[in-house]
Each structure stands twice: as structure tokens, then as C-alpha cells.
Amino acid sequence: MAEATQELLTTADGRPLKAALAAAQSRAKRRAFFLVLPLLLFIILTFLVPIGYMLKRSFEHDGFASSAPALVAWFGENRGFDPADPPEEAYAALVEDLARMQVEKTTGMAGTRINYSVPGSISMFKKGAREAKNLTPPFRDSLIAIDPEWASPALWRGMASASHVYTTEFYLVASDMKLNDHGWARGEDKERIYLYLFFKTFVISGIITVLCLLLAFPVSHLLATLPMAKSSLLMIFVLLPFWTSLLVRTSAWIALLQEQGVVNDLLVGLGLVSDEGRLTMMYNMTGTIVAMTHVLLPFMILPLYSVMRVIPPSYARAARSLGATSWTTFRRVYMPQTLPGIAAGSLLVFILAVGYYITPALVGGADGQLISNLISFHMNKSNWSLAAAIAGMLLAAILALYWLYDRLIGIDRLKLG
Amino acid sequence: MTASAGTGDAAFVEFDGVQKSYDGQTLVVKGLNLKMPKGEFLTMLGPSGSGKTTCLMMLAGFETATNGEIRLNGRNINQVPPHKRGIGMVFQNYALFPHMTVGENLSFPLEVRGMAKSDREARIIRTLDMVQMGKFVNRRPAQLSGGQQQRIALARALVFDPELVLMDEPLGALDKQLREHMQFEIKHLHESLGITVVYVTHDQGEALTMSDRIAVFNDGRIQQLASPADLYERPENSFVAQFIGENNKLPGVIEELNGDKALVRLANGELIDATAVNAKEKGGKTLVSIRPERVEFKPEMMPEGAHMIGAEVIEVIYMGDILRAVLKVAGTDDFVIKMRNTLGQTRLSPGQKIKVGWHPQDARALDP
């Protein structure tokens, strides 16, 4: 038996079976490939290329490298220099470059690049460039005369690092690291905003996911068990907000929850809350959570519904006939069978929430901002590389989440409707 | 086989004037009265929509009776929730919990009853062995064939020792051979365990093979409640005669009625003797029912006192073990007779004129 399977199988005319099979199917395979080719190209051009470009930007910045050729050359030759005490030639190269920047109007570009790792350098560069052509040797002393910070080891480390076009500095900055006189280190607590915001984004997304699950479970169950006519009507109620503009829905929440809004007016009218003690439910974290839970609810309902719809009622009946109370039936028979839906819905809602931008921007106020709002902030300030680095970290976190999901539940059990 | 069980006085399961309506406009079950002694195998048989499954669901507790009382062991259970009734149930599609192994499925009813782990395990093994599935305790339902799932469903309904087991078309999804085998096994389990079984099916062959008594349902009522032999040989109305087994029916008018003897004038004017069953009055319309296997066509085999009538062969169908001939008799052209496919059997051919006959006892005058 074992020998027979070892033997190479051939067709009646002696060709190897595998080759014959491939030849017979090649035409169909080619046609299928050409059918999906447009979509493949579309996805590559509109999805993979932009993401790749964004990731490249997060490692790349030539603001300094392209505008300071003398210093770049010197750094290239003196890799082991002591940033605490750079020699006179280094200062000479720096002054030469500063003078060139003034002529070529690249001071801002170069200063901005150094400013990421050494805050405050941009004004130094502008001042230095203005006076560069009047400086006389020894340049070390004349530069220090303008600003003693020109001798700062942190600055020299920053410039040495910025002389390379490719760098991981933006990821260090996005992880709240700071360049000091001895190298990269954790920044001071009050300056650490990125990781805290990442953490906050994940916690809020978690809260939203749990709220969505609690709200969606009974609705999905109703959808799955009601007679067709009623469940269709209910489905329209679920989908109607889905089809309404996000801005309209968010403004509706503002109208409801703001201090002079419907809910507060009602509470004051009922005497539950005094006029001065109106609740702040908008332009803070509460506003973000409420509005985002509402916006993301359909993404939980739909996968849950698709799973619940195919669970026959006979399982629950069987459990009841076997002696289980309705609670035990739910806990041990019904709920476990809805797990793929719970997992899919939670993953979907969580991932959408982590990257959500518009709702927190509109109703988040100061403390309801999420990481995506910070990405947008840096993009508006043209800090492309830093924005890309934060986005890259977000992408990595989401991919890690997928990986975890695949390990724990299995991506093939994902049911999205 | 306790065919006499039906005559016992102490009713274990009792439906007393039970009515059921889903929409408040029509009755699905119209006044059901049924008494079942302990240990009986009773089948509810009927076409779909006849109310048999509704009755089973009311007994299990998944539907509430609109009116009337359902009693179990003398106690009214109308208000008892399903999980407190202690009734085992086998579902049409087995309803084995897909996320649990076979062992966990069987353990479930024991766990909710708070049974200790060691007792549970012994009980599960014993029950699985009973259905010859002891080796499958760690499998998941999806890894089992239909017949194996059927056995597990049966084991799960029996594992907590219920006195009453309900089965809702449990063999419907199996192929013919397996179905026949399982019929035998279920019957065997019923006998050896002494449980009471209510079995719902629309398959009359299944009902005849397995049951102590059969309740034939139609239109929300029990048309006849009797042992399989009585039901087949002595149907009380045309629906039962028609629904159980094959049946020839000859329409006619009652000319004379004398006790249980009736003289019927058929559509072509011919007079025949028949046994009056529920032919009510002289001059009333009737349907005479005769089983194909009780019709004889060879003069030398004709039973004594048989009534002979002319017939014309329309079609002969070869079915392997038997030959089926469709005849035109007294204006009716779907009169069927059966001939065993023996060596030297007379082969009829279409167009042939023959005479058929039967004993008047086998011709039953029923409602039209």
C-alpha cells in the first residue's frame, strides 16, 4: 500500500498526473485570474501602496540631511565623535551649512527636523542662520556666544541622527521618548502624552465595545426570533441610523445631551437636577462614549444577528426539556453558540472605535479625544512623519489584535453577516 | 408488547378536553381526549397540520393549552414549566448541543439536577452502552453520522431516567434501511426500560411497526385510537382507511341496512354486500372500502360467500416482489389489486376482462 502511493501516478498516455491536471485546469485558472485582476490592482493601488507609503514616511525625513551637506559629510567621516565636545571642524561645517540654509531658505525645514528630538531648536537654527555669514573662527566660541545651547550634547546627538534620511526617531518620539544629553530616555511625566492617549483610546474602545455588546445582544435576539414581518421592521430601525449621515447623528446627540439640551431640560423640569447642576454629558469623555456606542451599534448587531438567526429554537427547547431553567439554558446552551458572533462583533467594533476620528472630534471636547485626533493634529501641522509613526503604531496594535483573535478564536470562525 | 395496556384504568398521561388555538380564530386542536396507561407506546399519526405535533408540544410544555387539562400521573401540569416536568424528549433534528461533546450532552441533564460527578459518569457510560455508543463519549455531534446522532439524542433523553419520553419524528432524517433498524431498537428500548413513549410521525409504516396503540389525527381531532391491527383491518372512517395502508374505495348508496350488514348499490347499479361501520341510514351515500390484498381474481381461490364483480385491467405495474394491477371496477378506474410475483403467477394484460371478488366482511361501508 505504502509503495503504491510512493509511485508517481501517470495518465493513460504516460504524462505525470499532476502536470496533466495543471495543464487541464490552466485555462480556467488564467481566466479566473484575469477576472479578479482589476480588483487586485485596485486594492494594491488604493490600499497597500498608501499604507506602504505612510509606513515609509514614518521612517524617513530628509529635512536636515538635504540642507546640511557639510555637516552630513563630517558626521559621515567621524562616526565616533563625542557629542559632549565636538571639535572645531564640526562647528565650522555647521556654520557653513547655516549660511547655506539662509541662502537656500531651508532653515525652517532643517530646524523642524531637529526640533522633533530636541524641542526649541528651530528658533536657534533661525537665529544662527541669520548671523552665520558674519561669524568668524573659532566658530565654536562665536556660535556659543549667540546661544550657549549650540554646545548641547543633545543637540549634537540630534543633528548626527538627523543626518541620516532614514530613522526610527519618530517612533521613539511617539513612544514618549526624549533625546537628552546622554541619548534617548523616557520623557518627563507631564510631557508623556502619546502612550497615555493610546492607553485611553484602548480603554474607551473597550468600554464602547462592552456597551455595544450589552445593547446589541437582546436586539439581535429579537431580530432573530421575531416573525419575519416584525423583524424586518425592527431591522429597518437598526439600519436607519446606519444610512443617516454621521454628522446628522452626532449633531442629534449634541442637541440631546448638551447642557441646554433635551435630556438636561427634562431632568431639570422633573426636578431631579437643579438648574445650576445641569449634567455635563457633551464635549467630554461621556459624550464620546455615548455617541460612538450609538454609531457603532449596528456593527455589533449585524454579526450577532447572522449567528443567532441560524441557531434553531430546538436547542433551547431541548435544554428546557432536559431540566434546565431558562437562565441555565441561556448561559450553557444559547450563549456559547453565539460566541462567533460576539467575537466578530466585538473585534469589529473595537477596531473601528480605536481608529475613530469624527465623533470624538465633534463631541469629545478636551478629554474625549482619541489617538486618531492626535494623528490628525500632526497632519494638520504637516508633521507627516510623526503622524505616520503614530498611525503605524496603531496599525501594529490592530494587527496584534487580529493575531491574538486568530490564536484564541480562529479567524475562520469570524462571522460578519 | 402489551397490546392490552390500552384498557388499563389508571391513566398516566391524560388529555382532558384540550383545545389549542394560535391566533384566536381557528382551533388547531379541537377537544382532545386521550388516556394513556403507564408503559404504553402510543403513536400520534397524521398528515402535517393535523395537530399531532401541537399536542406533543403541549405535553412537553412548550405550548400552553388554550382550554382543557393535561394531566401527568394524575397531576394537572398545565402551569408546570417544561424543565420541571421531567419528560425526556427526542427532537426531529436531534438538537444535540453542537458546542458540547457527546459526554457533555449527556451530562447536561444530570448536572442541572445536581448529580455528583462520579454518579454522572457511571450513568453516562451505562446509557451510552445501552445505545451501543460507548466509544463516542468524547466526540462532537458534528463528527457523528445521522444514525449515531440519533442514538445520542435518544441516550440524552433517557439518561435522567424519565418515566415519559416524547419523540417528535425522530427518524425522519434517516435513510430507509437505518430507519427500520432504529425502529426496532427504539421498540426494544421501550420494552426493556418499561418507559412510556409518545411518538409522533407521519409515516404510517413506522406507526404500525412500533406502537401499542395509534392515534390517527386529522383536522385537529383523533379520528381513531386503536391497536395497529384494529386500525388497519377495522378502520372506522374513510380518512383512516385511506390514510393507513392502501385502500380501494367504491362510492355507492345504501339500499338496505340490517344491523352491521348493508346492501350497497354501486355507481354502475350493481348491488354488493358490505359490513356497515359508520353508514348511518338507508338511502345515505357511502364509500365501500376494500384492502387490495383482500381482493381475489382467480375463481379457484375465491373465498366462500364472496361477491364477484366484473373488472377490466387498465395497467399492470411490475414492482419486483409484487405485481400491481389497476382495474376499472363499477365505474371506478383506480381499483388496485396485488399479486405475489410467484412462479406460474397469472400475468394479466391491459384490456383483459376478469372477475374480481372479496368476502363481504372485508368490504366496509364507511362515511362518504
Short mmCIF file of N, CA and C in Angstrom, two decimals, chain B residues 47-175:
data_model
loop_
_atom_site.label_atom_id
_atom_site.label_comp_id
_atom_site.label_asym_id
_atom_site.label_seq_id
_atom_site.Cartn_x
_atom_site.Cartn_y
_atom_site.Cartn_z
N PRO B 47 -51.39 13.54 8.96
CA PRO B 47 -50.70 14.39 7.98
C PRO B 47 -50.20 15.67 8.65
N SER B 48 -49.35 16.41 7.97
CA SER B 48 -48.85 17.63 8.59
C SER B 48 -50.00 18.63 8.72
N GLY B 49 -50.01 19.33 9.85
CA GLY B 49 -51.08 20.28 10.11
C GLY B 49 -52.28 19.65 10.78
N SER B 50 -52.15 18.39 11.19
CA SER B 50 -53.30 17.72 11.79
C SER B 50 -53.38 17.97 13.28
N GLY B 51 -52.37 18.59 13.85
CA GLY B 51 -52.41 18.91 15.28
C GLY B 51 -51.63 17.97 16.16
N LYS B 52 -50.97 16.96 15.55
CA LYS B 52 -50.28 15.97 16.38
C LYS B 52 -49.05 16.54 17.07
N THR B 53 -48.26 17.36 16.33
CA THR B 53 -47.08 17.95 16.94
C THR B 53 -47.46 18.97 18.01
N THR B 54 -48.53 19.71 17.75
CA THR B 54 -49.01 20.67 18.76
C THR B 54 -49.35 19.95 20.06
N CYS B 55 -49.97 18.79 19.95
CA CYS B 55 -50.31 18.02 21.14
C CYS B 55 -49.05 17.62 21.89
N LEU B 56 -48.04 17.20 21.14
CA LEU B 56 -46.78 16.79 21.76
C LEU B 56 -46.12 17.97 22.47
N MET B 57 -46.16 19.14 21.80
CA MET B 57 -45.54 20.33 22.37
C MET B 57 -46.28 20.79 23.64
N MET B 58 -47.60 20.58 23.65
CA MET B 58 -48.35 20.93 24.86
C MET B 58 -47.98 19.99 25.99
N LEU B 59 -47.77 18.74 25.65
CA LEU B 59 -47.40 17.76 26.67
C LEU B 59 -46.00 18.05 27.21
N ALA B 60 -45.10 18.49 26.31
CA ALA B 60 -43.73 18.81 26.73
C ALA B 60 -43.68 20.13 27.49
N GLY B 61 -44.66 20.99 27.26
CA GLY B 61 -44.70 22.26 27.98
C GLY B 61 -44.25 23.44 27.16
N PHE B 62 -44.01 23.25 25.86
CA PHE B 62 -43.55 24.36 25.02
C PHE B 62 -44.72 25.16 24.46
N GLU B 63 -45.91 24.58 24.53
CA GLU B 63 -47.12 25.31 24.15
C GLU B 63 -48.10 25.16 25.29
N THR B 64 -48.91 26.20 25.51
CA THR B 64 -49.91 26.08 26.57
C THR B 64 -51.26 25.74 25.94
N ALA B 65 -52.00 24.90 26.64
CA ALA B 65 -53.34 24.55 26.16
C ALA B 65 -54.24 25.77 26.31
N THR B 66 -55.02 26.07 25.26
CA THR B 66 -55.94 27.21 25.34
C THR B 66 -57.09 26.88 26.28
N ASN B 67 -57.50 25.64 26.29
CA ASN B 67 -58.58 25.20 27.17
C ASN B 67 -58.37 23.72 27.48
N GLY B 68 -58.93 23.26 28.61
CA GLY B 68 -58.80 21.86 28.95
C GLY B 68 -57.60 21.61 29.83
N GLU B 69 -57.46 20.34 30.23
CA GLU B 69 -56.41 19.99 31.18
C GLU B 69 -55.53 18.88 30.65
N ILE B 70 -54.23 18.99 30.92
CA ILE B 70 -53.31 17.89 30.63
C ILE B 70 -52.81 17.38 31.97
N ARG B 71 -52.96 16.09 32.20
CA ARG B 71 -52.53 15.53 33.48
C ARG B 71 -51.43 14.49 33.28
N LEU B 72 -50.46 14.55 34.17
CA LEU B 72 -49.38 13.57 34.17
C LEU B 72 -49.38 12.92 35.53
N ASN B 73 -49.58 11.62 35.56
CA ASN B 73 -49.65 10.91 36.84
C ASN B 73 -50.73 11.49 37.75
N GLY B 74 -51.84 11.91 37.16
CA GLY B 74 -52.95 12.44 37.94
C GLY B 74 -52.83 13.90 38.31
N ARG B 75 -51.68 14.53 37.99
CA ARG B 75 -51.47 15.93 38.39
C ARG B 75 -51.64 16.83 37.17
N ASN B 76 -52.36 17.91 37.36
CA ASN B 76 -52.53 18.88 36.28
C ASN B 76 -51.20 19.58 36.02
N ILE B 77 -50.69 19.50 34.79
CA ILE B 77 -49.39 20.11 34.52
C ILE B 77 -49.51 21.33 33.59
N ASN B 78 -50.70 21.84 33.42
CA ASN B 78 -50.87 23.00 32.52
C ASN B 78 -49.92 24.14 32.85
N GLN B 79 -49.71 24.39 34.16
CA GLN B 79 -48.90 25.54 34.56
C GLN B 79 -47.47 25.17 34.94
N VAL B 80 -47.10 23.89 34.76
CA VAL B 80 -45.75 23.47 35.13
C VAL B 80 -44.79 23.79 33.98
N PRO B 81 -43.70 24.55 34.24
CA PRO B 81 -42.77 24.85 33.14
C PRO B 81 -42.06 23.59 32.65
N PRO B 82 -41.59 23.59 31.39
CA PRO B 82 -41.04 22.37 30.80
C PRO B 82 -39.93 21.73 31.63
N HIS B 83 -39.08 22.57 32.25
CA HIS B 83 -37.93 21.95 32.92
C HIS B 83 -38.31 21.27 34.22
N LYS B 84 -39.56 21.47 34.67
CA LYS B 84 -39.97 20.79 35.90
C LYS B 84 -40.86 19.58 35.61
N ARG B 85 -41.08 19.28 34.33
CA ARG B 85 -41.98 18.18 34.02
C ARG B 85 -41.28 16.83 34.05
N GLY B 86 -39.94 16.85 33.88
CA GLY B 86 -39.19 15.59 33.92
C GLY B 86 -39.54 14.66 32.78
N ILE B 87 -39.81 15.24 31.63
CA ILE B 87 -40.15 14.43 30.46
C ILE B 87 -38.96 14.43 29.50
N GLY B 88 -38.53 13.27 29.07
CA GLY B 88 -37.45 13.19 28.09
C GLY B 88 -38.00 13.47 26.71
N MET B 89 -37.19 14.13 25.87
CA MET B 89 -37.71 14.41 24.54
C MET B 89 -36.63 14.23 23.48
N VAL B 90 -37.02 13.59 22.38
CA VAL B 90 -36.12 13.43 21.24
C VAL B 90 -36.68 14.30 20.12
N PHE B 91 -35.84 15.20 19.60
CA PHE B 91 -36.32 16.16 18.60
C PHE B 91 -36.07 15.66 17.19
N GLN B 92 -36.84 16.26 16.29
CA GLN B 92 -36.79 15.88 14.88
C GLN B 92 -35.37 15.96 14.32
N ASN B 93 -34.67 17.08 14.61
CA ASN B 93 -33.29 17.22 14.10
C ASN B 93 -32.27 16.96 15.20
N TYR B 94 -32.66 16.17 16.18
CA TYR B 94 -31.82 15.71 17.30
C TYR B 94 -31.51 16.79 18.33
N ALA B 95 -31.25 18.05 17.87
CA ALA B 95 -30.95 19.15 18.79
C ALA B 95 -29.85 18.81 19.78
N LEU B 96 -28.82 18.11 19.31
CA LEU B 96 -27.65 17.88 20.17
C LEU B 96 -26.86 19.17 20.23
N PHE B 97 -26.41 19.55 21.42
CA PHE B 97 -25.70 20.82 21.56
C PHE B 97 -24.37 20.73 20.82
N PRO B 98 -24.18 21.55 19.79
CA PRO B 98 -23.00 21.37 18.92
C PRO B 98 -21.69 21.75 19.61
N HIS B 99 -21.76 22.58 20.66
CA HIS B 99 -20.52 23.01 21.29
C HIS B 99 -20.12 22.09 22.43
N MET B 100 -20.86 21.00 22.64
CA MET B 100 -20.51 20.06 23.70
C MET B 100 -20.19 18.70 23.08
N THR B 101 -19.35 17.93 23.77
CA THR B 101 -19.10 16.57 23.31
C THR B 101 -20.32 15.72 23.64
N VAL B 102 -20.29 14.49 23.14
CA VAL B 102 -21.37 13.56 23.44
C VAL B 102 -21.53 13.40 24.94
N GLY B 103 -20.40 13.23 25.63
CA GLY B 103 -20.45 13.05 27.08
C GLY B 103 -21.05 14.26 27.78
N GLU B 104 -20.67 15.46 27.31
CA GLU B 104 -21.19 16.68 27.93
C GLU B 104 -22.68 16.84 27.65
N ASN B 105 -23.09 16.45 26.46
CA ASN B 105 -24.51 16.48 26.13
C ASN B 105 -25.31 15.62 27.10
N LEU B 106 -24.78 14.43 27.38
CA LEU B 106 -25.50 13.53 28.27
C LEU B 106 -25.39 13.98 29.72
N SER B 107 -24.29 14.66 30.01
CA SER B 107 -24.07 15.10 31.38
C SER B 107 -24.99 16.26 31.74
N PHE B 108 -25.38 17.03 30.70
CA PHE B 108 -26.15 18.26 30.93
C PHE B 108 -27.40 18.04 31.80
N PRO B 109 -28.29 17.11 31.45
CA PRO B 109 -29.49 16.95 32.28
C PRO B 109 -29.16 16.49 33.70
N LEU B 110 -28.03 15.78 33.85
CA LEU B 110 -27.66 15.30 35.19
C LEU B 110 -27.07 16.44 36.01
N GLU B 111 -26.29 17.31 35.34
CA GLU B 111 -25.70 18.46 36.05
C GLU B 111 -26.79 19.40 36.56
N VAL B 112 -27.75 19.70 35.69
CA VAL B 112 -28.79 20.64 36.15
C VAL B 112 -29.64 20.03 37.26
N ARG B 113 -29.54 18.72 37.43
CA ARG B 113 -30.24 18.08 38.55
C ARG B 113 -29.32 17.94 39.76
N GLY B 114 -28.11 18.47 39.63
CA GLY B 114 -27.19 18.50 40.77
C GLY B 114 -26.60 17.14 41.13
N MET B 115 -26.43 16.27 40.15
CA MET B 115 -25.88 14.95 40.45
C MET B 115 -24.36 15.03 40.59
N ALA B 116 -23.81 14.26 41.48
CA ALA B 116 -22.35 14.27 41.72
C ALA B 116 -21.62 13.73 40.50
N LYS B 117 -20.36 14.17 40.33
CA LYS B 117 -19.60 13.87 39.12
C LYS B 117 -19.44 12.36 38.88
N SER B 118 -19.10 11.64 39.96
CA SER B 118 -18.84 10.20 39.79
C SER B 118 -20.12 9.47 39.38
N ASP B 119 -21.24 9.87 39.98
CA ASP B 119 -22.51 9.24 39.60
C ASP B 119 -22.85 9.54 38.15
N ARG B 120 -22.56 10.79 37.78
CA ARG B 120 -22.86 11.20 36.40
C ARG B 120 -22.12 10.33 35.41
N GLU B 121 -20.82 10.16 35.66
CA GLU B 121 -20.01 9.42 34.70
C GLU B 121 -20.51 7.99 34.53
N ALA B 122 -20.82 7.34 35.67
CA ALA B 122 -21.31 5.97 35.60
C ALA B 122 -22.60 5.90 34.80
N ARG B 123 -23.46 6.87 35.05
CA ARG B 123 -24.76 6.90 34.38
C ARG B 123 -24.60 7.12 32.87
N ILE B 124 -23.67 8.03 32.52
CA ILE B 124 -23.47 8.34 31.11
C ILE B 124 -22.95 7.12 30.36
N ILE B 125 -21.97 6.44 30.96
CA ILE B 125 -21.40 5.26 30.31
C ILE B 125 -22.48 4.18 30.15
N ARG B 126 -23.27 4.01 31.21
CA ARG B 126 -24.30 2.97 31.15
C ARG B 126 -25.30 3.27 30.02
N THR B 127 -25.70 4.55 29.94
CA THR B 127 -26.70 4.90 28.93
C THR B 127 -26.13 4.81 27.52
N LEU B 128 -24.86 5.25 27.37
CA LEU B 128 -24.26 5.17 26.03
C LEU B 128 -24.10 3.72 25.60
N ASP B 129 -23.75 2.84 26.55
CA ASP B 129 -23.63 1.43 26.21
C ASP B 129 -24.97 0.86 25.76
N MET B 130 -26.02 1.38 26.39
CA MET B 130 -27.37 0.92 26.05
C MET B 130 -27.68 1.17 24.57
N VAL B 131 -27.15 2.27 24.02
CA VAL B 131 -27.40 2.54 22.60
C VAL B 131 -26.16 2.21 21.75
N GLN B 132 -25.26 1.43 22.32
CA GLN B 132 -24.03 1.00 21.64
C GLN B 132 -23.17 2.17 21.13
N MET B 133 -23.07 3.21 21.95
CA MET B 133 -22.28 4.37 21.53
C MET B 133 -21.20 4.69 22.56
N GLY B 134 -20.84 3.68 23.38
CA GLY B 134 -19.90 3.90 24.47
C GLY B 134 -18.56 4.49 24.03
N LYS B 135 -18.14 4.18 22.80
CA LYS B 135 -16.82 4.64 22.35
C LYS B 135 -16.80 6.10 21.92
N PHE B 136 -17.97 6.70 21.85
CA PHE B 136 -18.05 8.03 21.21
C PHE B 136 -18.17 9.17 22.22
N VAL B 137 -17.85 8.87 23.48
CA VAL B 137 -18.15 9.83 24.54
C VAL B 137 -17.43 11.17 24.34
N ASN B 138 -16.25 11.16 23.69
CA ASN B 138 -15.50 12.42 23.53
C ASN B 138 -15.67 13.07 22.16
N ARG B 139 -16.55 12.50 21.34
CA ARG B 139 -16.75 13.09 20.02
C ARG B 139 -17.70 14.28 20.12
N ARG B 140 -17.65 15.12 19.09
CA ARG B 140 -18.64 16.18 18.99
C ARG B 140 -19.75 15.72 18.03
N PRO B 141 -20.96 16.23 18.23
CA PRO B 141 -22.07 15.79 17.37
C PRO B 141 -21.76 15.90 15.88
N ALA B 142 -21.03 16.96 15.48
CA ALA B 142 -20.76 17.15 14.05
C ALA B 142 -19.89 16.03 13.48
N GLN B 143 -19.19 15.30 14.36
CA GLN B 143 -18.32 14.22 13.87
C GLN B 143 -19.06 12.89 13.76
N LEU B 144 -20.36 12.92 14.03
CA LEU B 144 -21.12 11.67 14.01
C LEU B 144 -22.04 11.62 12.79
N SER B 145 -22.36 10.40 12.37
CA SER B 145 -23.32 10.25 11.27
C SER B 145 -24.73 10.49 11.82
N GLY B 146 -25.69 10.59 10.90
CA GLY B 146 -27.07 10.85 11.30
C GLY B 146 -27.60 9.79 12.27
N GLY B 147 -27.31 8.54 11.96
CA GLY B 147 -27.79 7.45 12.80
C GLY B 147 -27.16 7.50 14.19
N GLN B 148 -25.87 7.85 14.21
CA GLN B 148 -25.19 7.94 15.51
C GLN B 148 -25.73 9.10 16.33
N GLN B 149 -25.99 10.23 15.65
CA GLN B 149 -26.56 11.37 16.35
C GLN B 149 -27.92 11.00 16.93
N GLN B 150 -28.67 10.22 16.15
CA GLN B 150 -29.97 9.77 16.58
C GLN B 150 -29.86 8.97 17.88
N ARG B 151 -28.88 8.10 17.94
CA ARG B 151 -28.69 7.28 19.14
C ARG B 151 -28.32 8.15 20.34
N ILE B 152 -27.47 9.16 20.08
CA ILE B 152 -27.06 10.04 21.18
C ILE B 152 -28.27 10.84 21.68
N ALA B 153 -29.08 11.31 20.74
CA ALA B 153 -30.27 12.07 21.13
C ALA B 153 -31.18 11.20 22.00
N LEU B 154 -31.27 9.95 21.61
CA LEU B 154 -32.08 9.00 22.37
C LEU B 154 -31.49 8.80 23.77
N ALA B 155 -30.16 8.62 23.80
CA ALA B 155 -29.49 8.41 25.08
C ALA B 155 -29.67 9.62 25.98
N ARG B 156 -29.59 10.82 25.40
CA ARG B 156 -29.71 12.03 26.21
C ARG B 156 -31.12 12.16 26.80
N ALA B 157 -32.11 11.71 26.03
CA ALA B 157 -33.49 11.80 26.53
C ALA B 157 -33.75 10.75 27.61
N LEU B 158 -32.89 9.70 27.66
CA LEU B 158 -33.14 8.62 28.61
C LEU B 158 -32.24 8.69 29.82
N VAL B 159 -31.16 9.47 29.75
CA VAL B 159 -30.09 9.37 30.75
C VAL B 159 -30.56 9.77 32.14
N PHE B 160 -31.56 10.63 32.22
CA PHE B 160 -32.00 11.05 33.55
C PHE B 160 -33.23 10.27 34.02
N ASP B 161 -33.42 9.09 33.44
CA ASP B 161 -34.49 8.17 33.84
C ASP B 161 -35.88 8.79 33.85
N PRO B 162 -36.30 9.42 32.78
CA PRO B 162 -37.66 9.95 32.78
C PRO B 162 -38.66 8.79 32.63
N GLU B 163 -39.84 8.97 33.17
CA GLU B 163 -40.85 7.92 33.03
C GLU B 163 -41.58 8.04 31.70
N LEU B 164 -41.56 9.29 31.18
CA LEU B 164 -42.26 9.54 29.92
C LEU B 164 -41.25 10.12 28.92
N VAL B 165 -41.21 9.55 27.72
CA VAL B 165 -40.32 10.06 26.68
C VAL B 165 -41.16 10.43 25.46
N LEU B 166 -40.93 11.65 24.96
CA LEU B 166 -41.65 12.10 23.77
C LEU B 166 -40.70 12.07 22.58
N MET B 167 -41.18 11.65 21.45
CA MET B 167 -40.33 11.61 20.27
C MET B 167 -41.06 12.28 19.11
N ASP B 168 -40.43 13.30 18.57
CA ASP B 168 -41.05 14.10 17.51
C ASP B 168 -40.40 13.75 16.17
N GLU B 169 -41.01 12.84 15.44
CA GLU B 169 -40.47 12.36 14.17
C GLU B 169 -38.96 12.14 14.24
N PRO B 170 -38.50 11.32 15.15
CA PRO B 170 -37.05 11.22 15.37
C PRO B 170 -36.31 10.55 14.22
N LEU B 171 -37.00 9.76 13.41
CA LEU B 171 -36.29 9.01 12.38
C LEU B 171 -36.46 9.62 10.99
N GLY B 172 -37.09 10.78 10.95
CA GLY B 172 -37.42 11.39 9.66
C GLY B 172 -36.24 11.65 8.76
N ALA B 173 -35.05 11.94 9.37
CA ALA B 173 -33.92 12.33 8.55
C ALA B 173 -33.04 11.16 8.14
N LEU B 174 -33.40 9.95 8.55
CA LEU B 174 -32.53 8.81 8.26
C LEU B 174 -32.97 8.10 6.98
N ASP B 175 -32.03 7.38 6.36
CA ASP B 175 -32.42 6.63 5.17
C ASP B 175 -33.22 5.39 5.58
#
